[in-house]
């Protein structure tokens, strides 16, 4: 059901082309779970602060872009095994998602997106009259 | 995923030690793998700075240790989120136990290591031992 209401679109290889984000922006790993009321998406974005996340919804497409804070730029590098400097991924939402009520939070390097379902698609119990 | 660095004795030593540990890991099929827990390391005259991404890990469940002055080991467990009442649709994020052990290029003062957890990143600040610090030798005339 959620795969029809939320589709992952690209792998993060083509973020908006600015010199700042062109290098080492990767597609964050995500989990998706679904309840009766919402589709919930978790994205691993370690090193990103809440003020450095940009979430947009446009033409049915939700894009998530996060930039890592540059650290220790004044020191010498000993090892550089993790070059990731940003995260970018887009998702296509169907009209079963109430896009005006999407909520996001970022904690401990994980972005959580709450994508509420519109009333018409929520499961409901039908009472049988005797 | 080691990136080439400009010629730097420290970095070369690191690369060599890491390569050896990877070889041992393969030989003995241990969990020692750079792929599972990539580290970034910086240094200045007084400290080594080690950082590794550990999103959504309970810091109290992290085990950071230093043996023999330069054997750094980071281990812990990442648990899947509690999604009671929900069904899984897609899972790409890794869960379970992780471990990485590396040989630092210098001896550090294990008693004075500072560890913090910020935005899903483990940050270690390790003071170099006095003997490992660079010093200026005065030349007597």
CSV table of C-alpha atoms in Angstrom, one decimal, chain B residues 19-92:
chain,number,residue,atom,x,y,z
B,19,UNK,CA,45.4,-2.5,5.6
B,20,UNK,CA,47.1,-5.0,7.9
B,21,UNK,CA,44.1,-5.2,10.2
B,22,UNK,CA,41.8,-5.7,7.3
B,23,UNK,CA,43.9,-8.6,6.1
B,24,UNK,CA,43.8,-10.1,9.6
B,25,UNK,CA,40.0,-9.6,9.6
B,26,UNK,CA,39.6,-11.4,6.3
B,27,UNK,CA,41.9,-14.3,7.5
B,28,UNK,CA,40.0,-14.9,10.7
B,29,UNK,CA,36.6,-13.9,9.4
B,30,UNK,CA,36.2,-11.3,12.2
B,31,UNK,CA,33.9,-8.3,12.3
B,32,UNK,CA,36.8,-6.0,11.8
B,33,UNK,CA,35.8,-4.1,8.7
B,34,UNK,CA,36.3,-0.5,7.5
B,35,UNK,CA,33.2,-0.9,5.4
B,36,UNK,CA,31.0,-1.3,8.4
B,37,UNK,CA,32.3,1.6,10.4
B,38,UNK,CA,34.4,4.1,8.4
B,39,UNK,CA,36.5,6.5,10.5
B,40,UNK,CA,37.7,10.0,9.8
B,41,UNK,CA,40.8,11.0,11.8
B,42,UNK,CA,42.5,14.3,12.2
B,43,UNK,CA,45.5,15.4,14.2
B,44,UNK,CA,47.2,18.5,15.5
B,45,UNK,CA,50.2,18.8,17.8
B,46,UNK,CA,48.4,17.7,20.9
B,47,UNK,CA,45.4,15.6,19.9
B,48,UNK,CA,44.0,12.9,17.6
B,49,UNK,CA,40.3,13.5,16.6
B,50,UNK,CA,38.3,10.4,15.6
B,51,UNK,CA,34.8,10.6,14.3
B,52,UNK,CA,32.4,7.9,13.1
B,53,UNK,CA,28.8,7.9,12.0
B,54,UNK,CA,26.5,6.0,14.3
B,55,UNK,CA,23.0,7.3,13.7
B,56,UNK,CA,20.3,6.6,16.3
B,57,UNK,CA,22.5,4.7,18.7
B,58,UNK,CA,22.0,4.9,22.5
B,59,UNK,CA,25.3,6.5,23.7
B,60,UNK,CA,25.1,4.5,26.9
B,61,UNK,CA,25.3,1.3,24.9
B,62,UNK,CA,28.5,2.4,23.1
B,63,UNK,CA,31.7,0.8,24.2
B,64,UNK,CA,34.9,2.7,23.4
B,65,UNK,CA,38.1,1.3,24.7
B,66,UNK,CA,41.9,1.9,24.3
B,67,UNK,CA,44.3,-1.0,24.9
B,68,UNK,CA,48.1,-0.8,25.0
B,69,UNK,CA,48.0,2.9,24.4
B,70,UNK,CA,47.0,2.8,20.7
B,71,UNK,CA,44.5,0.0,20.1
B,72,UNK,CA,41.2,1.9,19.7
B,73,UNK,CA,38.0,-0.3,19.6
B,74,UNK,CA,34.5,1.0,19.1
B,75,UNK,CA,31.6,-1.4,19.5
B,76,UNK,CA,27.9,-1.4,20.2
B,77,UNK,CA,24.6,-2.3,18.9
B,78,UNK,CA,22.0,-0.5,16.9
B,79,UNK,CA,18.5,-1.5,17.5
B,80,UNK,CA,15.6,-1.2,15.1
B,81,UNK,CA,13.1,1.5,16.0
B,82,UNK,CA,10.0,0.4,18.0
B,83,UNK,CA,7.2,0.5,15.4
B,84,UNK,CA,4.5,-1.1,17.4
B,85,UNK,CA,1.2,-0.9,15.5
B,86,UNK,CA,3.0,-0.4,12.2
B,87,UNK,CA,4.1,-2.7,9.4
B,88,UNK,CA,7.4,-2.6,7.7
B,89,UNK,CA,7.3,-1.5,4.1
B,90,UNK,CA,11.0,-1.1,3.3
B,91,UNK,CA,14.2,-1.5,5.3
B,92,UNK,CA,17.6,-0.3,4.1
